[in-house]
Amino acid sequence: MSKQSRMTVGKYLVKRLEEIGVKHVFGVPGDYVLGFMDLIVQSDMEFVGTCNELNAGYAADAYTRVNRVGAVCVTYAVGGFSLLNAVAGAYAERVPLIVISGGPDRADRRSGLLLHHTLGDYDAQADIFAKVTEASVILMDAVQAPGQIDATIAAGLRHKRPVFIELPSDIVNEPCAPPRPRSFEARPSSDRDALNEAVEETLRMLGRAKRPAILAGVEIHRFRIRRGLEALINTSGYPFATTLLAKSLITEQHPQYIGIYGGALSEDYVRKTIENADCLLSLGAIMSDVNLGIYTAKLDERKLINANSDRVKIRYHHFHDVYLKDFIAALRKKISAPKGKARRIIPASRALTASYRSRPDKPITVARFFERMNHFLGKKHIVLADAGDSFLCASELVMHERIGFICQAFYCSIGFTLPAALGVGLADPKRRPVVLIGDGAFQMTGNELSTIIRKGVRPIIFLMNNDGYTIERIIHDGPFNDIQPWKYHRLPEVYGDAWSVEVRTEGELEEALDGARKRHDTACFIEVHIDRLDCSPALKRLGRLVRKRSELGTTFDG
């Protein structure tokens, strides 16, 4: 075998990334990982260099949500620890991201040399990443490396969590066995007796119910169960809502879709439909504080069937080793349409029938801006709403396509959406990202606009300039909520070639929307000036709830 054609540890990992569907690898170079990055560049994948490692992680996270798998590659410690926050968010929200870090030579590790970027403890990086990944491995032996790579990737894809692979720089070109054909997403079968019993108990509860409803969660998307859920919804005729994290799981123009459920933060009709259901079928929902309206949700456990990735809880009965996909499939085969008169359902899509007329001289308000967005968005858009009032307001937008909305509604790291637009734009170039981000969040990660421009990604970015951290002002005001005002709409001139404008009135917004629509082949940046205390009713409710709960500080930033 020639030196060029022989299989090495680095080539093995590249081959596996290509096989599982990775087409872009995000990252920042560093000396410990340059040899492996050479292999990425030589492969069919594209290396996408970002401004920093945190942004690389956010971009790769969003890329994975659209592409179903993604990868990020950085150098040891200074790169890895900069990336860590993004990986923690991916772990919390079940995103199967492959994290690759270079590392010092194995000989240097054994000698204990105090090298640059190291801490003295060479295992520290992998140990720390083990806390926020499904599996974490350092490849120290070329013979064992293929099996370790396969097992680690399989763990991430099976459990829909990030995984971490550390490559000492001298093992990259070490020879190893070639990859063998294998499936990376095989999962065990459900316990047949437990599955049957869970389905039968569910059917008994649903059979007695007069006001059943479905609450769908993000695990439906992560575990690729959307079609099964949609068939169940169609057959049952039940109204269904989703959590914020699962928004646009199924087209929101479905006649049975009623909106986002989030406890007291919900629209009143949605809240009553879910909370007054005499049997609620919760499928794949992560019961986090935001999804539950800062724990204002009133879900009666006696009427709740709660099915997650690998277990089902029915009232006070627990069924383990019952997988969500199997549970939905079995339920769909046995469930029947309700008898008698069809239940009246008020669909969320009714918002699209409301008329909108611009008042050109009026200042823009939060309410009017999002009302206008419902008449602007179309099938070719993917909305990315940042943590804070952006995602609270955007929850009431009606998406036209499945997977048309992305936010971090559990981990809530502000600044996520700007670099996330880079990942989304590369994962699905036929659809146009629409970013909704506050000025405080933008100051966290806004430099990634330069990479967006460089890579030809063409988002429409709405910078909601309310002069600081309005969500924090609503919860607890103070000088710590002030930030330096930037001339945001001038930044595209610094970063490269993009179209930008600032607007203050509804008339100027109309002109900006028309300009962005016409410039469909370039990034567009629209700075929207709104009053510093103007916010959604949902945010005002959230502020009151957080103040009531404790005086321990803020729950969100941004």
Coordinates of C-alpha atoms in Angstrom, one line a residue:
M1 CA 0.0 0.0 0.0
S2 CA 1.4 3.4 -1.0
K3 CA 2.1 6.0 1.7
Q4 CA -0.5 8.3 0.1
S5 CA -3.3 5.7 -0.1
R6 CA -2.8 4.0 3.2
M7 CA -5.5 4.5 5.9
T8 CA -4.5 6.6 8.9
V9 CA -6.3 7.7 12.0
G10 CA -7.0 11.1 10.7
K11 CA -8.2 9.8 7.3
Y12 CA -10.4 7.3 9.1
L13 CA -12.1 10.1 11.1
V14 CA -12.6 12.2 8.0
K15 CA -14.1 9.2 6.1
R16 CA -16.6 8.5 8.9
L17 CA -17.6 12.2 9.0
E18 CA -18.3 12.1 5.2
E19 CA -20.3 8.8 5.6
I20 CA -22.7 10.2 8.2
G21 CA -23.4 13.3 6.1
V22 CA -21.1 16.1 7.3
K23 CA -20.4 18.5 4.4
H24 CA -19.0 21.4 6.3
V25 CA -16.7 21.5 9.4
F26 CA -16.6 24.7 11.4
G27 CA -13.7 25.8 13.4
V28 CA -10.6 27.9 14.2
P29 CA -7.0 26.7 13.4
G30 CA -4.3 26.1 15.9
D31 CA -1.0 24.3 15.9
Y32 CA -2.1 21.1 17.6
V33 CA -4.9 20.5 14.9
L34 CA -3.3 21.8 11.7
G35 CA -2.4 18.3 10.4
F36 CA -6.0 17.1 10.8
M37 CA -7.3 20.3 9.2
D38 CA -5.2 19.5 6.1
L39 CA -7.1 16.3 5.8
I40 CA -10.5 18.1 6.0
V41 CA -9.4 20.5 3.3
Q42 CA -8.3 17.6 1.1
S43 CA -11.6 15.8 1.6
D44 CA -15.0 16.4 0.0
M45 CA -16.0 18.4 3.1
E46 CA -15.5 22.2 3.3
F47 CA -13.7 23.7 6.3
V48 CA -15.4 26.9 7.4
G49 CA -13.1 29.1 9.5
T50 CA -15.0 31.4 11.9
C51 CA -14.0 34.4 14.0
N52 CA -13.7 32.4 17.2
E53 CA -14.4 29.0 18.6
L54 CA -17.7 29.9 20.4
N55 CA -19.2 31.1 17.1
A56 CA -17.9 28.0 15.4
G57 CA -19.9 25.9 17.9
Y58 CA -23.1 27.9 17.5
A59 CA -22.8 27.7 13.7
A60 CA -22.2 23.9 13.9
D61 CA -25.1 23.5 16.3
A62 CA -27.6 25.2 14.0
Y63 CA -26.1 23.4 11.0
T64 CA -26.7 20.1 12.8
R65 CA -30.4 21.0 13.5
V66 CA -31.0 21.4 9.8
N67 CA -28.6 18.7 8.4
R68 CA -29.1 16.3 11.3
V69 CA -25.4 16.0 12.0
G70 CA -22.5 18.4 12.0
A71 CA -18.9 18.9 13.2
V72 CA -16.6 21.5 14.7
C73 CA -12.9 21.3 14.9
V74 CA -10.6 23.4 17.2
T75 CA -7.2 23.3 18.8
Y76 CA -6.4 22.1 22.3
A77 CA -7.7 23.9 25.5
V78 CA -7.7 27.5 24.4
G79 CA -9.8 26.5 21.5
G80 CA -11.7 23.8 23.3
F81 CA -12.6 25.8 26.3
S82 CA -13.7 28.7 24.2
L83 CA -16.0 26.2 22.4
L84 CA -17.3 24.7 25.6
N85 CA -20.4 26.9 26.1
A86 CA -21.8 26.1 22.6
V87 CA -21.3 22.4 23.2
A88 CA -23.1 22.7 26.6
G89 CA -26.1 24.2 24.7
A90 CA -26.1 21.4 22.1
Y91 CA -26.1 18.9 24.9
A92 CA -29.0 20.5 26.7
E93 CA -31.1 20.7 23.5
R94 CA -30.1 17.2 22.1
V95 CA -28.0 18.2 19.1
P96 CA -25.7 15.4 17.9
L97 CA -22.6 17.6 17.2
I98 CA -19.2 15.9 16.6
V99 CA -16.6 17.9 18.5
I100 CA -13.0 17.4 17.4
S101 CA -9.9 18.9 19.1
G102 CA -6.3 18.6 18.4
G103 CA -3.9 17.8 21.2
P104 CA -0.2 17.6 22.2
D105 CA 1.9 14.7 21.0
R106 CA 1.6 11.5 23.0
A107 CA 5.3 11.6 23.9
D108 CA 4.9 15.1 25.3
R109 CA 2.0 14.0 27.4
R110 CA 4.0 11.2 28.9
S111 CA 6.9 13.4 29.7
G112 CA 4.7 16.0 31.5
L113 CA 6.2 19.0 29.7
L114 CA 4.5 22.3 30.4
L115 CA 3.5 23.1 26.8
H116 CA 1.6 26.2 25.6
H117 CA -2.2 25.9 25.8
T118 CA -1.9 23.1 28.4
L119 CA -2.8 23.1 32.1
G120 CA -0.3 20.5 33.4
D121 CA -3.1 17.9 33.4
Y122 CA -3.4 16.7 29.8
D123 CA -6.6 14.9 30.5
A124 CA -8.4 17.9 31.8
Q125 CA -10.0 19.0 28.5
A126 CA -11.5 15.5 27.8
D127 CA -12.6 15.2 31.4
I128 CA -14.4 18.6 31.3
F129 CA -16.1 17.8 27.9
A130 CA -17.3 14.5 29.4
K131 CA -19.7 16.6 31.5
V132 CA -21.4 18.1 28.4
T133 CA -21.2 15.2 25.9
E134 CA -22.6 11.7 25.5
A135 CA -19.0 10.3 25.1
S136 CA -15.5 11.8 25.4
V137 CA -12.4 10.0 24.2
I138 CA -8.6 10.7 23.7
L139 CA -7.2 8.7 20.8
M140 CA -3.9 7.3 22.2
D141 CA -3.5 4.1 20.3
A142 CA -3.8 3.8 16.5
V143 CA -4.9 0.2 16.7
Q144 CA -7.8 1.0 19.0
A145 CA -8.6 4.4 17.4
P146 CA -11.1 3.1 14.7
G147 CA -13.2 1.3 17.2
Q148 CA -13.1 4.3 19.6
I149 CA -14.1 6.7 16.8
D150 CA -17.0 4.5 15.7
A151 CA -18.3 3.9 19.2
T152 CA -18.1 7.6 20.0
I153 CA -19.9 8.8 16.8
A154 CA -22.5 6.0 17.3
A155 CA -23.2 7.2 20.9
G156 CA -23.8 10.8 19.7
L157 CA -26.2 9.8 16.8
R158 CA -28.0 7.2 19.0
H159 CA -28.7 9.5 21.9
K160 CA -28.8 12.8 20.0
R161 CA -26.1 14.5 22.1
P162 CA -22.7 16.0 21.3
V163 CA -19.6 13.8 21.5
F164 CA -15.9 14.7 21.9
I165 CA -12.9 13.3 20.1
E166 CA -9.3 14.5 21.0
L167 CA -6.6 13.8 18.5
P168 CA -3.0 14.1 19.7
S169 CA -1.2 15.7 16.8
D170 CA 1.2 12.7 16.2
I171 CA -1.5 10.1 15.8
V172 CA -3.2 11.8 12.9
N173 CA -0.9 10.2 10.3
E174 CA -0.5 6.9 12.2
P175 CA -1.7 3.9 10.1
C176 CA -4.8 2.0 11.1
A177 CA -7.3 -0.5 9.8
P178 CA -9.7 0.8 7.1
P179 CA -13.3 1.5 8.0
R180 CA -15.9 -1.2 7.7
P181 CA -19.5 -0.7 6.7
R182 CA -21.7 -0.1 9.7
S183 CA -24.8 1.7 10.8
F184 CA -24.4 4.5 13.3
E185 CA -28.0 5.0 14.4
A186 CA -29.1 1.5 15.3
R187 CA -31.0 1.4 18.5
P188 CA -32.3 -1.4 20.7
S189 CA -36.0 -2.5 20.3
S190 CA -38.6 -1.5 22.8
D191 CA -39.5 -4.0 25.5
R192 CA -42.5 -5.5 23.8
D193 CA -44.5 -6.2 26.9
A194 CA -43.9 -2.8 28.3
L195 CA -44.8 -1.2 25.0
N196 CA -48.0 -3.1 24.7
E197 CA -49.1 -2.3 28.2
A198 CA -48.2 1.4 27.8
V199 CA -50.2 1.7 24.6
E200 CA -53.2 -0.1 26.0
E201 CA -53.3 2.1 29.1
T202 CA -53.0 5.2 26.9
L203 CA -55.9 4.0 24.7
R204 CA -58.1 3.5 27.7
M205 CA -57.4 7.0 28.9
L206 CA -58.0 8.5 25.5
G207 CA -61.2 6.4 25.0
R208 CA -62.7 8.1 28.1
A209 CA -61.6 11.6 27.2
K210 CA -63.8 14.2 25.8
R211 CA -61.2 17.0 25.4
P212 CA -57.9 15.2 24.5
A213 CA -55.0 17.2 23.2
I214 CA -51.4 16.6 22.0
L215 CA -48.3 18.6 23.2
A216 CA -45.3 17.9 20.9
G217 CA -41.7 18.4 21.8
V218 CA -38.3 18.7 20.2
E219 CA -37.4 15.0 20.6
I220 CA -39.8 14.3 17.7
H221 CA -37.4 16.3 15.5
R222 CA -34.2 15.0 16.9
F223 CA -35.2 11.3 16.6
R224 CA -36.9 11.8 13.2
I225 CA -40.4 10.9 14.2
R226 CA -42.2 13.8 12.5
R227 CA -44.0 11.7 9.9
G228 CA -45.3 9.3 12.6
L229 CA -46.5 12.1 14.7
E230 CA -48.2 13.9 11.8
A231 CA -50.0 10.6 10.9
L232 CA -51.1 10.3 14.6
I233 CA -52.4 13.9 14.6
N234 CA -54.3 13.4 11.4
T235 CA -55.9 10.2 12.5
S236 CA -56.9 11.3 16.0
G237 CA -58.3 14.7 15.0
Y238 CA -56.9 16.1 18.3
P239 CA -55.8 19.8 18.6
F240 CA -52.0 20.0 19.1
A241 CA -49.6 22.5 20.4
T242 CA -45.8 22.4 20.6
T243 CA -43.3 23.7 23.0
L244 CA -41.2 26.7 22.0
L245 CA -38.1 24.5 21.4
A246 CA -40.1 22.4 19.0
K247 CA -41.8 25.3 17.1
S248 CA -42.4 24.5 13.4
L249 CA -41.9 20.8 14.0
I250 CA -45.0 20.3 11.8
T251 CA -46.2 22.9 9.4
E252 CA -48.0 25.6 11.5
Q253 CA -50.7 25.9 8.9
H254 CA -52.0 22.5 9.8
P255 CA -55.7 22.9 10.7
Q256 CA -55.2 21.2 14.1
Y257 CA -52.2 23.3 15.2
I258 CA -53.2 25.8 17.8
G259 CA -49.8 27.4 18.8
I260 CA -47.0 27.4 21.3
Y261 CA -47.7 26.2 24.9
G262 CA -45.7 27.7 27.6
G263 CA -47.8 27.9 30.8
A264 CA -48.9 31.5 31.7
L265 CA -46.8 32.8 28.8
S266 CA -49.1 31.2 26.3
E267 CA -52.0 32.7 24.4
D268 CA -55.1 32.2 26.4
Y269 CA -56.8 29.8 24.0
V270 CA -53.7 27.6 23.8
R271 CA -53.2 27.5 27.5
K272 CA -56.8 26.5 28.2
T273 CA -56.9 23.9 25.5
I274 CA -53.7 22.2 26.9
E275 CA -54.4 22.7 30.6
N276 CA -58.1 21.8 30.4
A277 CA -57.5 18.6 28.4
D278 CA -58.9 15.6 30.2
C279 CA -56.2 13.6 28.6
L280 CA -52.9 15.2 27.4
L281 CA -50.6 13.2 25.2
S282 CA -47.1 14.8 25.7
L283 CA -44.7 13.5 23.1
G284 CA -41.0 14.2 23.1
A285 CA -41.3 17.4 25.2
I286 CA -38.4 18.6 27.4
M287 CA -40.1 20.0 30.5
S288 CA -37.8 23.0 31.0
D289 CA -38.7 26.2 32.8
V290 CA -39.2 28.2 29.6
N291 CA -41.2 25.4 27.9
L292 CA -43.4 25.4 31.1
G293 CA -43.7 29.2 31.3
I294 CA -41.2 29.5 34.3
Y295 CA -43.1 26.6 35.9
T296 CA -46.6 28.3 35.6
A297 CA -47.8 25.3 33.6
K298 CA -50.7 23.6 35.2
L299 CA -50.6 20.1 33.8
D300 CA -52.6 17.6 35.9
E301 CA -50.4 14.5 36.3
R302 CA -53.5 12.4 36.7
K303 CA -54.5 13.2 33.1
L304 CA -50.9 13.2 31.6
I305 CA -49.3 10.7 29.3
N306 CA -45.6 11.8 29.1
A307 CA -43.6 9.9 26.4
N308 CA -39.9 10.7 25.9
S309 CA -37.0 9.2 24.0
D310 CA -36.8 5.9 25.9
R311 CA -39.5 5.8 28.5
V312 CA -43.2 6.5 29.0
K313 CA -44.9 7.8 32.1
I314 CA -48.7 7.5 32.4
R315 CA -50.0 9.2 35.5
Y316 CA -47.9 7.5 38.1
H317 CA -46.9 4.4 36.1
H318 CA -43.4 4.3 34.6
F319 CA -42.6 2.2 31.5
H320 CA -38.9 1.9 30.8
D321 CA -37.2 0.8 27.5
V322 CA -40.2 2.0 25.5
Y323 CA -38.9 4.1 22.7
L324 CA -40.7 7.2 21.5
K325 CA -40.8 6.1 17.8
D326 CA -42.2 2.7 18.7
F327 CA -44.8 4.2 21.1
I328 CA -46.1 6.6 18.5
A329 CA -46.1 4.0 15.7
A330 CA -48.0 1.5 17.9
L331 CA -50.5 4.1 19.1
R332 CA -51.1 5.3 15.5
K333 CA -52.1 1.8 14.4
K334 CA -54.7 1.5 17.1
I335 CA -56.1 4.9 17.7
S336 CA -59.3 5.9 16.0
A337 CA -60.9 9.1 14.9
P338 CA -63.3 10.6 17.5
K339 CA -67.0 9.8 17.0
G340 CA -69.8 12.3 16.6
K341 CA -69.5 16.0 15.8
A342 CA -66.0 17.2 14.9
R343 CA -64.4 19.3 17.7
R344 CA -64.1 23.0 16.9
I345 CA -60.4 23.9 16.8
I346 CA -59.1 27.5 16.4
P347 CA -55.9 27.2 14.3
A348 CA -52.9 29.3 14.8
S349 CA -52.9 30.0 11.1
R350 CA -55.8 32.4 11.6
A351 CA -53.2 35.1 12.3
L352 CA -52.3 35.1 8.6
T353 CA -55.8 36.2 7.7
A354 CA -55.7 39.4 9.7
S355 CA -55.1 42.5 7.6
Y356 CA -52.1 44.7 8.1
R357 CA -51.8 48.3 6.8
S358 CA -48.7 50.3 7.4
R359 CA -48.9 53.6 9.2
P360 CA -45.9 55.3 7.5
D361 CA -45.2 58.1 10.1
K362 CA -45.7 56.0 13.2
P363 CA -42.7 54.8 15.2
I364 CA -42.1 51.1 15.1
T365 CA -43.3 49.1 18.1
V366 CA -42.5 45.5 19.0
A367 CA -46.1 44.5 18.5
R368 CA -46.4 46.1 15.1
F369 CA -43.0 44.8 14.0
F370 CA -44.0 41.1 14.6
E371 CA -47.5 41.7 13.2
R372 CA -45.8 42.8 10.0
M373 CA -43.4 39.8 10.1
N374 CA -46.3 37.4 9.8
H375 CA -47.1 39.0 6.5
F376 CA -43.5 39.0 5.3
L377 CA -42.3 35.5 6.0
G378 CA -42.7 32.8 3.4
K379 CA -41.8 29.2 2.6
K380 CA -38.2 29.9 1.8
H381 CA -37.4 31.4 5.2
I382 CA -36.0 29.9 8.3
V383 CA -36.4 32.1 11.4
L384 CA -33.7 32.2 14.0
A385 CA -34.9 34.0 17.2
D386 CA -32.5 34.9 19.9
A387 CA -33.1 34.3 23.6
G388 CA -35.2 37.0 25.2
D389 CA -38.1 39.0 23.8
S390 CA -37.1 37.9 20.3
F391 CA -38.1 34.3 20.8
L392 CA -41.1 35.2 23.0
C393 CA -42.5 37.4 20.3
A394 CA -41.5 35.1 17.5
S395 CA -43.4 32.2 19.1
E396 CA -46.6 33.7 17.7
L397 CA -45.3 33.9 14.1
V398 CA -46.8 31.3 11.8
M399 CA -44.2 29.3 10.0
H400 CA -44.9 28.1 6.5
E401 CA -42.6 25.1 6.4
R402 CA -41.5 22.3 8.7
I403 CA -38.3 23.1 10.6
G404 CA -38.8 26.8 9.7
F405 CA -37.8 28.1 13.2
I406 CA -34.7 27.7 15.4
C407 CA -34.0 29.0 18.9
Q408 CA -32.3 28.0 22.1
A409 CA -35.4 27.9 24.3
F410 CA -33.8 25.6 26.9
Y411 CA -30.1 26.7 27.2
C412 CA -30.9 30.3 26.2
S413 CA -27.4 31.5 25.4
I414 CA -27.7 35.0 23.9
G415 CA -25.9 35.7 20.7
F416 CA -26.6 32.2 19.4
T417 CA -28.6 33.2 16.3
L418 CA -26.1 35.3 14.4
P419 CA -23.4 32.6 14.0
A420 CA -26.3 30.1 13.8
A421 CA -27.4 31.8 10.6
L422 CA -24.0 30.9 9.1
G423 CA -24.6 27.2 9.8
V424 CA -28.2 27.3 8.6
G425 CA -27.3 29.1 5.4
L426 CA -24.6 26.5 4.5
A427 CA -26.8 23.5 5.5
D428 CA -29.7 24.6 3.4
P429 CA -28.7 27.3 0.8
K430 CA -32.1 27.2 -0.8
R431 CA -33.8 28.7 2.2
R432 CA -33.0 32.2 3.6
P433 CA -32.3 32.7 7.3
V434 CA -34.2 35.5 9.0
V435 CA -32.4 36.5 12.2
L436 CA -34.2 38.3 15.1
I437 CA -31.6 39.5 17.5
G438 CA -31.3 42.2 20.2
D439 CA -28.5 44.7 20.4
G440 CA -27.1 43.1 23.6
A441 CA -27.0 39.7 22.0
F442 CA -25.5 41.0 18.8
Q443 CA -22.6 42.5 20.8
M444 CA -21.7 39.0 22.0
T445 CA -21.2 37.4 18.5
G446 CA -21.8 40.0 15.8
N447 CA -18.3 39.7 14.4
E448 CA -19.5 36.5 12.7
L449 CA -21.3 38.7 10.2
S450 CA -17.9 38.9 8.5
T451 CA -17.9 35.1 7.9
I452 CA -21.5 35.2 6.7
I453 CA -20.5 37.7 4.1
R454 CA -17.3 35.8 3.1
K455 CA -19.2 32.6 2.6
G456 CA -22.0 34.1 0.6
V457 CA -24.7 33.3 3.1
R458 CA -27.6 35.7 2.6
P459 CA -29.6 36.1 5.8
I460 CA -31.9 39.0 6.5
I461 CA -30.8 40.2 10.0
F462 CA -33.2 42.3 12.1
L463 CA -31.1 44.0 14.8
M464 CA -33.7 45.0 17.4
N465 CA -32.0 48.1 19.0
N466 CA -33.7 48.8 22.3
D467 CA -30.6 50.3 23.9
G468 CA -29.5 47.6 26.1
Y469 CA -30.8 44.5 28.0
T470 CA -34.5 45.2 28.0
I471 CA -35.4 41.7 29.3
E472 CA -33.3 42.4 32.3
R473 CA -34.8 45.8 32.8
I474 CA -38.2 44.2 32.9
I475 CA -37.0 41.8 35.6
H476 CA -34.7 44.0 37.6
D477 CA -33.4 47.3 36.3
G478 CA -30.0 48.8 37.0
P479 CA -26.9 50.4 35.3
F480 CA -25.6 46.9 34.6
N481 CA -28.3 46.6 31.8
D482 CA -26.7 49.5 29.8
I483 CA -24.4 48.8 26.9
Q484 CA -22.4 51.0 24.6
P485 CA -24.6 52.1 21.7
W486 CA -23.1 51.1 18.3
K487 CA -23.9 52.3 14.9
Y488 CA -25.0 48.8 14.0
H489 CA -26.1 49.4 10.5
R490 CA -22.6 50.7 9.6
L491 CA -20.9 47.4 10.5
P492 CA -21.5 45.6 7.2
E493 CA -19.3 48.3 5.6
V494 CA -16.5 47.2 7.9
Y495 CA -17.1 43.4 7.5
G496 CA -17.5 43.4 3.8
D497 CA -20.1 43.6 1.1
A498 CA -23.7 43.6 2.4
W499 CA -26.7 45.8 2.2
S500 CA -27.7 47.6 5.4
V501 CA -30.2 50.3 6.6
E502 CA -31.6 51.7 9.8
V503 CA -35.3 52.3 10.3
R504 CA -37.5 54.0 12.9
T505 CA -40.9 54.3 11.4
E506 CA -43.3 51.8 9.9
G507 CA -42.9 53.5 6.5
E508 CA -39.1 53.0 6.7
L509 CA -39.6 49.4 7.7
E510 CA -41.7 48.9 4.5
E511 CA -38.9 50.3 2.4
A512 CA -36.4 48.1 4.1
L513 CA -38.4 45.0 3.6
D514 CA -38.8 45.8 0.0
G515 CA -35.1 46.3 -0.3
A516 CA -34.3 43.0 1.4
R517 CA -36.8 41.2 -0.8
K518 CA -35.2 42.5 -4.0
R519 CA -31.6 41.8 -2.7
H520 CA -32.1 38.0 -2.4
D521 CA -28.5 37.2 -3.3
T522 CA -26.8 39.1 -0.5
A523 CA -26.8 39.5 3.3
C524 CA -29.2 42.2 4.4
F525 CA -28.9 44.0 7.7
I526 CA -31.8 46.1 9.1
E527 CA -31.3 48.0 12.3
V528 CA -34.8 48.5 13.9
H529 CA -35.0 51.2 16.6
I530 CA -37.5 50.6 19.3
D531 CA -38.1 52.2 22.7
R532 CA -35.9 50.7 25.4
L533 CA -38.9 49.6 27.5
D534 CA -41.1 48.5 24.6
C535 CA -41.6 44.7 24.9
S536 CA -44.2 41.9 24.4
P537 CA -46.9 41.1 26.9
A538 CA -45.3 37.7 27.3
L539 CA -42.0 39.4 28.5
K540 CA -43.9 41.5 31.0
R541 CA -45.6 38.4 32.3
L542 CA -42.2 36.6 32.5
G543 CA -40.7 39.6 34.4
R544 CA -43.5 39.4 37.0
L545 CA -43.1 35.7 37.3
V546 CA -39.3 35.8 37.8
R547 CA -39.6 38.5 40.4
K548 CA -42.2 36.6 42.3
R549 CA -40.2 33.3 42.2
S550 CA -37.0 34.6 43.8
E551 CA -34.5 37.4 44.3
L552 CA -31.6 35.3 43.2
G553 CA -30.8 37.3 40.1
T554 CA -31.8 37.1 36.5
T555 CA -32.9 34.0 34.6
F556 CA -32.0 35.3 31.1
D557 CA -29.6 37.7 29.5
G558 CA -30.2 39.8 26.5

